[in-house]
Coordinates of C-alpha atoms in Angstrom, one line a residue:
Chain A
X24 CA 87.1 54.3 108.7
X25 CA 85.4 57.6 109.3
X26 CA 82.2 58.4 107.7
X27 CA 82.6 61.0 105.0
X28 CA 82.6 64.6 106.2
X29 CA 80.2 65.6 103.5
X30 CA 77.0 63.8 102.6
X31 CA 78.1 62.5 99.2
X32 CA 81.7 63.1 98.1
X33 CA 81.3 61.2 94.9
X34 CA 78.6 63.6 93.9
X35 CA 81.1 66.4 94.2
X36 CA 83.0 64.8 91.3
X37 CA 80.2 66.2 89.1
X38 CA 82.2 69.4 88.9
X39 CA 85.1 67.6 87.3
X40 CA 85.4 66.9 83.5
X41 CA 83.9 63.7 82.1
X42 CA 87.3 62.0 81.7
X43 CA 88.0 62.4 85.4
X44 CA 84.7 60.9 86.4
X45 CA 85.3 58.1 84.0
X46 CA 88.7 57.5 85.4
X47 CA 87.3 57.4 88.9
X48 CA 84.7 54.8 87.9
X49 CA 87.4 52.8 86.2
X50 CA 89.6 52.9 89.2
X51 CA 86.8 51.8 91.5
X52 CA 85.9 48.9 89.3
X53 CA 89.4 47.7 88.4
X54 CA 91.8 49.2 90.9
X55 CA 93.8 50.6 88.0
X56 CA 96.4 53.0 89.6
X57 CA 96.9 54.9 86.3
X58 CA 93.2 55.8 86.5
X59 CA 93.7 56.9 90.1
X60 CA 96.5 59.2 89.1
X61 CA 94.2 61.0 86.7
X62 CA 91.8 61.6 89.6
X63 CA 94.5 62.8 92.0
X64 CA 96.0 65.2 89.5
X65 CA 92.5 66.6 88.8
X66 CA 91.9 67.1 92.5
X67 CA 95.2 68.9 92.9
X68 CA 94.3 71.2 90.1
X69 CA 90.9 71.8 91.6
X70 CA 92.2 72.9 94.9
X71 CA 95.1 75.0 93.7
X72 CA 94.6 78.5 95.2
X73 CA 95.9 80.1 92.0
X74 CA 94.6 78.2 89.0
X75 CA 96.9 77.7 86.1
X76 CA 96.6 75.9 82.8
X77 CA 100.1 74.3 82.7
X78 CA 100.3 70.6 82.9
X79 CA 101.1 69.2 86.3
X80 CA 104.3 67.3 86.7
X81 CA 105.6 65.2 89.5
X82 CA 108.4 67.6 90.3
X83 CA 106.1 70.6 90.9
X84 CA 106.2 71.7 94.5
X85 CA 102.8 72.3 96.0
X86 CA 103.6 75.4 98.0
X87 CA 106.4 77.0 96.0
X88 CA 105.3 76.3 92.5
X89 CA 101.5 75.9 92.8
X90 CA 100.7 78.5 95.4
X91 CA 99.4 75.9 97.9
X92 CA 99.3 76.8 101.6
X93 CA 98.7 74.5 104.5
X94 CA 95.0 75.1 104.4
X95 CA 94.8 74.2 100.7
X96 CA 96.8 71.0 101.4
X97 CA 94.4 70.1 104.1
X98 CA 91.4 70.7 101.8
X99 CA 92.9 68.5 99.2
X100 CA 93.7 65.7 101.5
X101 CA 90.3 65.8 103.2
X102 CA 88.6 65.5 99.8
X103 CA 90.8 62.6 98.8
X104 CA 90.2 60.9 102.2
X105 CA 86.5 61.1 101.6
X106 CA 86.6 60.1 98.0
X107 CA 89.0 57.2 98.4
X108 CA 88.1 56.1 101.9
X109 CA 91.7 56.4 103.1
X110 CA 93.1 58.0 106.2
X111 CA 96.1 60.4 106.0
X112 CA 97.6 61.5 109.3
X113 CA 99.0 65.0 110.0
X114 CA 102.5 63.7 110.3
X115 CA 102.2 62.2 106.8
X116 CA 100.6 65.3 105.5
X117 CA 103.5 67.6 106.3
X118 CA 105.9 65.3 104.3
X119 CA 104.0 65.9 101.1
X120 CA 105.9 68.5 99.2
X121 CA 105.4 67.8 95.5
X122 CA 102.7 66.6 93.2
X123 CA 104.6 63.4 92.8
X124 CA 104.7 62.9 96.6
X125 CA 101.0 63.2 96.8
X126 CA 100.3 61.1 93.8
X127 CA 102.5 58.2 94.9
X128 CA 101.4 58.6 98.6
X129 CA 97.7 58.3 97.7
X130 CA 98.4 55.3 95.5
X131 CA 100.3 53.6 98.3
X132 CA 97.5 54.3 100.7
X133 CA 94.9 52.9 98.4
X134 CA 97.0 49.8 97.8
X135 CA 97.5 49.5 101.6
X136 CA 101.2 49.7 101.1
X137 CA 103.7 51.6 103.3
X138 CA 103.8 55.1 101.8
X139 CA 107.2 56.2 100.4
X140 CA 107.7 60.0 100.4
X141 CA 110.7 62.2 100.1
Chain B
X12 CA 84.6 125.0 117.3
X13 CA 85.6 121.4 116.8
X14 CA 89.1 120.5 117.5
X15 CA 91.5 121.2 120.3
X16 CA 93.3 124.4 119.1
X17 CA 92.0 126.4 122.1
X18 CA 92.1 125.5 125.7
X19 CA 90.5 127.1 128.7
X20 CA 92.1 124.8 131.3
X21 CA 95.0 127.2 131.9
X22 CA 97.5 124.3 131.9
X23 CA 100.8 125.8 130.7
X24 CA 102.1 122.4 129.5
X25 CA 98.9 121.3 127.8
X26 CA 99.5 120.0 124.3
X27 CA 96.9 121.4 122.0
X28 CA 96.6 120.8 118.3
X29 CA 93.9 121.2 115.7
X30 CA 92.0 118.0 115.0
X31 CA 92.2 117.0 111.3
X32 CA 89.0 117.0 109.3
X33 CA 87.7 113.7 108.1
X34 CA 86.1 113.4 104.6
X35 CA 84.3 110.6 102.8
X36 CA 86.1 110.0 99.4
X37 CA 84.5 106.8 98.2
X38 CA 81.4 104.6 98.5
X39 CA 80.8 101.0 97.6
X40 CA 77.2 99.8 97.7
X41 CA 75.7 96.3 97.2
X42 CA 72.2 96.8 98.5
X43 CA 68.7 95.7 98.0
X44 CA 68.0 98.9 96.1
X45 CA 71.0 98.9 93.8
X46 CA 74.6 97.8 93.4
X47 CA 76.1 101.2 92.7
X48 CA 75.8 104.7 94.0
X49 CA 73.9 106.2 91.1
X50 CA 71.2 103.5 91.1
X51 CA 70.9 103.6 94.9
X52 CA 70.5 107.4 94.8
X53 CA 67.9 107.2 92.1
X54 CA 65.9 104.6 94.0
X55 CA 66.1 106.6 97.2
X56 CA 64.9 109.7 95.4
X57 CA 62.0 107.8 93.7
X58 CA 61.1 105.8 96.8
X59 CA 61.5 102.5 95.0
X60 CA 61.9 99.6 97.4
X61 CA 64.1 96.5 96.9
X62 CA 62.0 93.9 98.6
X63 CA 61.1 90.7 96.9
X64 CA 59.2 87.5 97.8
X65 CA 61.3 84.8 99.6
X66 CA 60.7 81.2 100.7
X67 CA 63.1 80.3 103.5
X68 CA 64.1 76.7 104.3
X69 CA 61.7 75.7 101.5
X70 CA 58.8 76.3 103.8
X71 CA 56.1 78.5 102.3
X72 CA 54.1 78.4 105.5
X73 CA 56.7 80.5 107.4
X74 CA 55.3 84.0 108.2
X75 CA 58.3 85.6 106.4
X76 CA 57.2 86.5 102.9
X77 CA 59.5 89.3 101.6
X78 CA 63.0 90.4 102.2
X79 CA 65.5 93.0 100.9
X80 CA 67.2 90.7 98.4
X81 CA 70.6 91.3 96.8
X82 CA 70.4 91.2 93.0
X83 CA 73.0 89.9 90.5
X84 CA 74.7 87.7 93.1
X85 CA 74.2 84.0 93.8
X86 CA 75.6 83.0 97.2
X87 CA 72.9 80.7 98.6
X88 CA 75.1 77.6 98.5
X89 CA 77.4 76.5 101.3
X90 CA 80.0 75.7 98.6
X91 CA 81.9 78.7 97.2
X92 CA 82.3 76.8 93.9
X93 CA 78.6 77.5 93.2
X94 CA 78.7 81.2 93.8
X95 CA 78.4 83.9 91.2
X96 CA 78.8 87.7 91.2
X97 CA 78.7 90.5 88.6
X98 CA 81.5 90.2 86.0
X99 CA 83.0 93.6 86.7
X100 CA 84.4 92.3 90.0
X101 CA 87.4 89.9 90.3
X102 CA 87.6 87.4 93.1
X103 CA 90.5 85.0 92.8
X104 CA 90.0 81.4 94.0
X105 CA 92.6 81.8 96.8
X106 CA 90.5 84.5 98.3
X107 CA 87.1 83.0 97.5
X108 CA 87.6 79.8 99.4
X109 CA 87.9 81.7 102.7
X110 CA 84.9 84.0 102.2
X111 CA 81.5 83.9 103.6
X112 CA 78.5 84.7 101.3
X113 CA 78.5 88.3 102.7
X114 CA 82.2 88.4 102.2
X115 CA 81.6 88.2 98.4
X116 CA 79.3 91.2 98.7
X117 CA 81.9 93.0 100.8
X118 CA 84.8 92.3 98.6
X119 CA 82.9 93.6 95.6
X120 CA 81.8 96.7 97.5
X121 CA 85.4 97.5 98.5
X122 CA 86.5 97.2 94.9
X123 CA 83.7 99.5 93.9
X124 CA 84.6 102.0 96.7
X125 CA 88.3 102.0 95.7
X126 CA 87.3 102.9 92.1
X127 CA 84.9 105.6 93.4
X128 CA 87.7 107.1 95.5
X129 CA 90.2 107.0 92.7
X130 CA 92.4 104.5 94.5
X131 CA 94.0 101.4 93.0
X132 CA 94.4 98.2 95.0
X133 CA 98.2 98.8 94.6
X134 CA 97.9 102.2 96.3
X135 CA 96.5 100.7 99.5
X136 CA 98.5 97.4 99.5
X137 CA 101.2 97.7 102.2
X138 CA 100.3 101.3 102.9
X139 CA 100.8 101.8 106.6
X140 CA 98.4 104.8 106.6
X141 CA 95.4 102.8 105.5
X142 CA 93.3 100.7 107.9
X143 CA 90.4 98.4 107.5
X144 CA 87.5 98.4 110.0
X145 CA 84.8 95.8 109.4
X146 CA 81.4 95.0 110.8
X147 CA 80.0 91.5 110.5
X148 CA 78.1 89.0 112.6
X149 CA 79.8 86.1 110.8
X150 CA 78.0 83.6 108.7
X151 CA 75.5 81.5 110.6
X152 CA 74.8 79.4 107.5
X153 CA 78.5 78.4 107.0
X154 CA 79.0 78.0 110.7
X155 CA 76.1 75.6 110.9
X156 CA 77.3 73.7 107.8
X157 CA 80.9 73.4 109.0
X158 CA 79.9 72.3 112.5
X159 CA 77.4 69.7 111.1
X160 CA 80.3 68.2 109.0
X161 CA 82.4 68.1 112.1
X162 CA 79.7 66.4 114.2
X163 CA 79.3 63.8 111.4
X164 CA 82.9 62.7 111.9
X165 CA 82.8 63.2 115.7
X166 CA 85.3 66.0 115.6
X167 CA 88.0 64.1 113.7
X168 CA 88.2 66.8 111.1
X169 CA 86.5 69.7 109.5
X170 CA 86.6 72.3 106.8
X171 CA 90.1 73.9 107.0
X172 CA 88.6 77.2 105.9
X173 CA 85.7 76.8 108.4
X174 CA 86.9 79.3 111.0
X175 CA 88.0 82.1 108.7
X176 CA 84.9 81.9 106.5
X177 CA 82.3 81.8 109.2
X178 CA 83.1 83.5 112.5
X179 CA 82.4 87.1 113.2
X180 CA 85.8 88.3 112.1
X181 CA 85.5 86.8 108.6
X182 CA 85.4 90.1 106.8
X183 CA 88.5 91.6 108.5
X184 CA 90.5 88.3 108.1
X185 CA 89.8 88.0 104.4
X186 CA 89.7 91.5 103.2
X187 CA 92.9 92.4 105.0
X188 CA 94.7 89.5 103.5
X189 CA 93.3 90.1 100.0
X190 CA 94.0 93.9 99.9
X191 CA 97.3 93.6 101.9
X192 CA 96.2 96.0 104.6
X193 CA 99.1 96.9 106.9
X194 CA 97.9 100.1 108.7
X195 CA 95.4 98.4 111.0
X196 CA 92.6 95.8 110.9
X197 CA 89.8 95.1 113.3
X198 CA 86.2 94.1 113.6
X199 CA 83.1 95.4 115.4
X200 CA 80.2 93.3 116.8
X201 CA 77.4 95.3 118.3
X202 CA 74.5 93.8 116.2
X203 CA 72.6 96.4 114.3
X204 CA 75.0 99.2 115.4
X205 CA 78.1 97.3 114.3
X206 CA 78.9 99.2 111.1
X207 CA 78.1 102.5 112.8
X208 CA 80.7 101.6 115.5
X209 CA 83.2 100.8 112.8
X210 CA 82.7 104.2 111.1
X211 CA 82.8 106.0 114.4
X212 CA 86.0 104.4 115.6
X213 CA 87.5 104.9 112.1
X214 CA 86.8 108.6 112.5
X215 CA 88.6 108.6 115.8
X216 CA 91.6 106.8 114.4
X217 CA 92.0 109.5 111.8
X218 CA 91.2 112.3 114.3
X219 CA 93.9 110.9 116.7
X220 CA 96.5 110.8 113.9
X221 CA 96.8 107.0 114.1
X222 CA 95.7 106.5 110.5
X223 CA 95.1 108.8 107.5
X224 CA 92.7 106.6 105.6
X225 CA 90.2 103.9 106.8
X226 CA 88.1 101.5 104.6
X227 CA 84.9 101.0 106.6
X228 CA 83.0 97.9 105.7
X229 CA 79.6 96.5 106.8
X230 CA 78.1 93.4 105.3
X231 CA 75.3 91.0 106.0
X232 CA 74.0 87.9 104.3
X233 CA 70.3 87.2 103.7
X234 CA 69.4 83.6 104.3
X235 CA 67.3 81.4 106.6
X236 CA 70.1 81.0 109.1
X237 CA 70.6 84.7 109.6
X238 CA 67.0 85.8 109.5
X239 CA 64.8 83.1 111.1
X240 CA 66.3 83.4 114.6
X241 CA 64.6 86.8 114.6
X242 CA 61.3 85.1 113.7
X243 CA 61.8 83.1 117.0
X244 CA 62.0 86.5 118.7
X245 CA 58.8 87.6 117.0
X246 CA 60.7 90.5 115.5
X247 CA 59.8 90.0 111.8
X248 CA 57.0 91.4 109.8
X249 CA 54.6 88.7 108.5
X250 CA 53.3 90.9 105.7
X251 CA 53.5 89.7 102.1
X252 CA 52.9 93.1 100.5
X253 CA 56.3 94.8 100.1
X254 CA 54.5 98.2 100.4
X255 CA 53.2 97.2 103.9
X256 CA 55.9 94.9 105.2
X257 CA 58.5 97.5 106.1
X258 CA 56.8 100.7 107.2
X259 CA 58.8 102.4 109.9
X260 CA 57.0 104.7 112.2
X261 CA 53.6 103.6 110.9
X262 CA 50.9 102.8 113.4
X263 CA 50.3 99.4 111.7
X264 CA 53.9 98.2 111.6
X265 CA 54.4 94.7 112.7
X266 CA 58.1 94.0 112.6
X267 CA 61.2 94.3 110.5
X268 CA 62.0 92.9 107.1
X269 CA 65.4 91.3 106.6
X270 CA 68.0 92.6 104.1
X271 CA 71.5 91.8 102.9
X272 CA 74.4 93.3 101.0
X273 CA 77.5 95.3 101.8
X274 CA 78.3 99.0 102.2
X275 CA 81.8 100.5 102.2
X276 CA 82.9 104.1 103.0
X277 CA 86.4 105.2 102.5
X278 CA 87.2 108.0 104.8
X279 CA 90.4 110.0 104.8
X280 CA 92.1 112.9 106.6
X281 CA 91.1 115.9 104.5
X282 CA 94.6 117.1 103.7
X283 CA 95.7 113.6 102.9
X284 CA 92.8 113.2 100.4
X285 CA 93.4 116.6 98.9
X286 CA 97.0 116.0 98.4
X287 CA 96.2 113.1 96.0
X288 CA 93.5 115.1 94.3
X289 CA 90.6 113.1 95.7
X290 CA 87.2 114.6 95.7
X291 CA 85.4 114.8 99.1
X292 CA 81.8 113.6 98.9
X293 CA 81.0 114.8 102.4
X294 CA 82.6 115.6 105.7
X295 CA 82.1 113.4 108.7
X296 CA 81.9 116.0 111.5
X297 CA 81.6 113.7 114.5
X298 CA 79.8 110.9 116.2
X299 CA 78.4 109.9 119.5
X300 CA 77.4 106.7 121.3
X301 CA 75.6 105.8 124.5
X302 CA 74.0 102.7 126.0
X303 CA 70.5 102.0 127.3
X304 CA 71.5 99.9 130.3
X305 CA 68.1 98.4 130.0
X306 CA 67.5 95.1 128.1
X307 CA 69.4 92.5 126.1
X308 CA 67.2 93.0 123.1
X309 CA 64.6 95.7 123.7
X310 CA 65.1 99.4 123.2
X311 CA 64.8 101.6 126.3
X312 CA 61.1 102.6 126.2
X313 CA 61.9 106.3 125.8
X314 CA 65.0 105.8 123.8
X315 CA 67.3 107.1 126.5
X316 CA 70.5 105.8 125.1
X317 CA 69.7 107.0 121.6
X318 CA 68.8 110.4 122.9
X319 CA 72.2 110.7 124.7
X320 CA 74.0 109.4 121.6
X321 CA 72.4 112.0 119.4
X322 CA 73.2 114.8 121.8
X323 CA 76.8 113.6 122.0
X324 CA 77.2 113.4 118.3
X325 CA 75.8 116.9 117.8
X326 CA 78.0 118.2 120.6
X327 CA 81.2 116.7 119.2
X328 CA 80.3 118.0 115.7
X329 CA 79.8 121.5 116.9
X330 CA 76.2 121.7 115.6
X331 CA 72.9 122.2 117.3
X332 CA 69.5 120.5 116.7
X333 CA 68.4 123.4 114.6
X334 CA 71.4 122.9 112.2
X335 CA 70.3 119.4 111.3
X336 CA 68.3 119.3 108.0
X337 CA 67.8 115.5 107.8
X338 CA 67.9 112.5 110.0
X339 CA 68.3 109.0 108.6
X340 CA 66.6 107.1 111.5
X341 CA 67.4 103.6 112.6
X342 CA 63.6 102.9 112.3
X343 CA 63.4 99.2 111.7
X344 CA 59.6 99.0 111.6
X345 CA 59.3 97.2 115.0
X346 CA 56.6 98.4 117.3
X347 CA 58.9 99.0 120.3
X348 CA 62.0 100.3 118.6
X349 CA 60.4 102.8 116.4
X350 CA 58.4 104.2 119.3
X351 CA 61.5 104.6 121.4
X352 CA 63.4 106.3 118.5
X353 CA 60.4 108.7 117.9
X354 CA 60.4 109.7 121.5
X355 CA 64.2 110.2 121.5
X356 CA 63.9 112.4 118.4
X357 CA 61.2 114.5 119.9
X358 CA 63.4 115.0 123.0
X359 CA 66.4 116.1 121.0
X360 CA 64.7 118.1 118.2
X361 CA 61.1 119.0 119.0
X362 CA 61.9 120.1 122.5
X363 CA 64.6 122.4 121.0
X364 CA 62.2 123.8 118.5
X365 CA 64.0 122.0 115.6
X366 CA 62.1 120.1 112.9
X367 CA 64.4 118.2 110.6
X368 CA 63.1 115.9 107.9
X369 CA 63.2 112.3 109.2
X370 CA 63.0 109.1 107.3
X371 CA 64.0 105.5 107.7
X372 CA 65.3 104.1 104.5
X373 CA 64.7 100.6 105.8
X374 CA 61.2 101.0 104.4
X375 CA 62.9 100.5 101.0
X376 CA 65.8 98.2 101.9
X377 CA 64.6 96.1 104.8
X378 CA 67.0 95.8 107.7
X379 CA 70.5 94.5 106.9
X380 CA 71.5 94.2 110.6
X381 CA 75.2 94.6 111.0
X382 CA 75.6 96.4 107.7
X383 CA 72.9 99.0 108.2
X384 CA 74.9 101.7 109.9
X385 CA 77.4 101.9 107.0
X386 CA 74.7 101.6 104.4
X387 CA 72.7 104.4 105.9
X388 CA 75.8 106.6 106.4
X389 CA 76.5 106.1 102.7
X390 CA 72.8 107.0 101.9
X391 CA 73.4 110.2 103.9
X392 CA 76.5 110.9 101.8
X393 CA 74.4 110.4 98.6
X394 CA 71.7 112.8 100.0
X395 CA 74.3 115.5 100.7
X396 CA 76.0 115.0 97.4
X397 CA 72.9 114.7 95.2
X398 CA 70.9 117.3 97.0
X399 CA 67.8 115.5 98.3
X400 CA 66.3 113.9 101.4
X401 CA 64.8 110.4 101.2
X402 CA 61.2 110.0 102.3
X403 CA 59.0 107.4 103.9
X404 CA 57.0 106.1 101.0
X405 CA 55.4 103.3 102.9
X406 CA 54.2 105.4 105.7
X407 CA 50.3 105.7 105.8
X408 CA 49.3 106.5 109.4
X409 CA 52.1 107.8 111.6
X410 CA 52.3 106.3 115.1
X411 CA 50.9 108.9 117.6
X412 CA 54.4 108.7 119.2
X413 CA 55.7 110.6 116.2
X414 CA 53.6 113.7 116.9
X415 CA 55.5 116.8 115.9
X416 CA 58.1 114.9 113.8
X417 CA 58.4 115.7 110.1
X418 CA 58.2 112.4 108.3
X419 CA 57.8 113.2 104.6
X420 CA 56.3 110.4 102.4
X421 CA 58.1 111.4 99.2
X422 CA 61.7 112.4 99.0
X423 CA 62.4 116.1 99.4
X424 CA 64.2 117.8 96.5
X425 CA 66.1 120.1 98.8
X426 CA 69.8 119.8 99.5
X427 CA 70.5 119.1 103.2
X428 CA 73.6 120.8 104.7
X429 CA 73.9 118.7 107.9
X430 CA 72.5 115.2 108.4
X431 CA 72.4 112.8 111.3
X432 CA 72.5 109.0 111.0
X433 CA 71.1 106.9 113.8
X434 CA 71.8 103.2 114.6
X435 CA 70.8 101.0 117.6
X436 CA 71.7 97.5 118.4
X437 CA 71.1 94.7 120.9
X438 CA 72.3 95.3 124.4
X439 CA 71.2 98.9 124.1
X440 CA 74.1 100.2 122.0
X441 CA 73.3 103.4 120.2
X442 CA 75.5 105.2 117.7
X443 CA 75.0 108.4 115.7
X444 CA 77.0 110.2 113.1
X445 CA 76.9 113.7 111.9
X446 CA 77.9 114.6 108.3
X447 CA 77.8 117.7 106.3
X448 CA 77.9 118.7 102.7
X449 CA 81.1 119.9 101.1
X450 CA 81.3 122.2 98.1
X451 CA 82.0 120.4 94.7

């Protein structure tokens, strides 16, 4: 596994709300995937180029609905890689089209399962 | 007579046409002496400096004690999420994430200039007549941070926004995308003459009929990564007293003081501006450039390139040395550079029997490097518009090389009609603009 590309990724979670930081701690101590989903959704919201208050749903498309571009997708994935100590390849990256894709993909990565994406 | 309406070449088929006039219709200023035109003009008139104590790299032992700081902004972090700017400016996240610290200054200055020019962002978006010419050296701070991250993972990945936020084209990339510029976009890199080059070539683009409006931007960030390399060159003042640190043309000067910010001029073809009811602040008559052919960093000892650049600027503008009322000198407060400029000024003006008022406003602002040419051209516009000539308030004992030059300490409450703006950069590039007042 690569070393993190920033000195202390976990420290960067300080900018997230308390419930997200609590969810991250809970996931790290228990492996609870529901807690992981809270973290992933918060990261998606944090990197959205055009912030919106609407709740994120699995069917939302990253590019068409949330204003993501390829650079924002890369930013999001790199942050998750550092935070969760997983590795996401470019060929996997380009298959991630929706919030649900990303959420389940990260969960699979963390569980060391074969990712299932659309 | 400027323009090409007449020809003496006798060529029957020569195509001649009158050159369009070029006017300045808007200014945007984020500077050490103020973040709007009115404040900057008041401080220029009063001789109030914008230098403040600084500690770079957390090292109080460094012989860099003061700098021309930018107020009301906080862009010291390498993370854009930490940045702050005055609330009257809007920067969406999708733009912010690709900016450098000086890009924040620049974007705010463009918004300010558009307002000053009576233009909405919608008016320039997708307008093929509007171009964007920028001057930036990039962000050494972000470049270092991004490359350090890349080294930490042995090149496996990096900041996806690293290139567009830190290399020398960062202003043109980001501002063109944000404002939806379609006429033309480009960048200029000639060190401390960069923004002057941008303004000069913007003038040419309008003169040649390629564009009818150009937004000219110069910006520079003030941080250790930008400034301390000049300490390694022994080019910075070690003085801690702001009244003594930046004192261009003084016999006791010991180097320049850094500065940061952004300056924007919106220039337009005069008829194009008039048709939309825009108010011209000044007319840009012409410009000239020449090179020293001498040293990578040092000025020619007699200012040969600057002398030729001034003469070319005056010639293109159709004015003589005796017509110039005020010169905004490059004058960075370095021993070699100021002497060279003084000798060049004497060759152009004193030798012709002319004695314009001369000042370097870097005594008040410090030296904001790539941005300085646009900032000082904007100061010239303010001087023409507000009817005064800035002084040299920190000048105590003029260098003997300045003999015969008129270097007023206080600003002069007389309206100049024609002004000259000088800039010089590494590699011996020298650029001068000539501007004149227009009636209200």
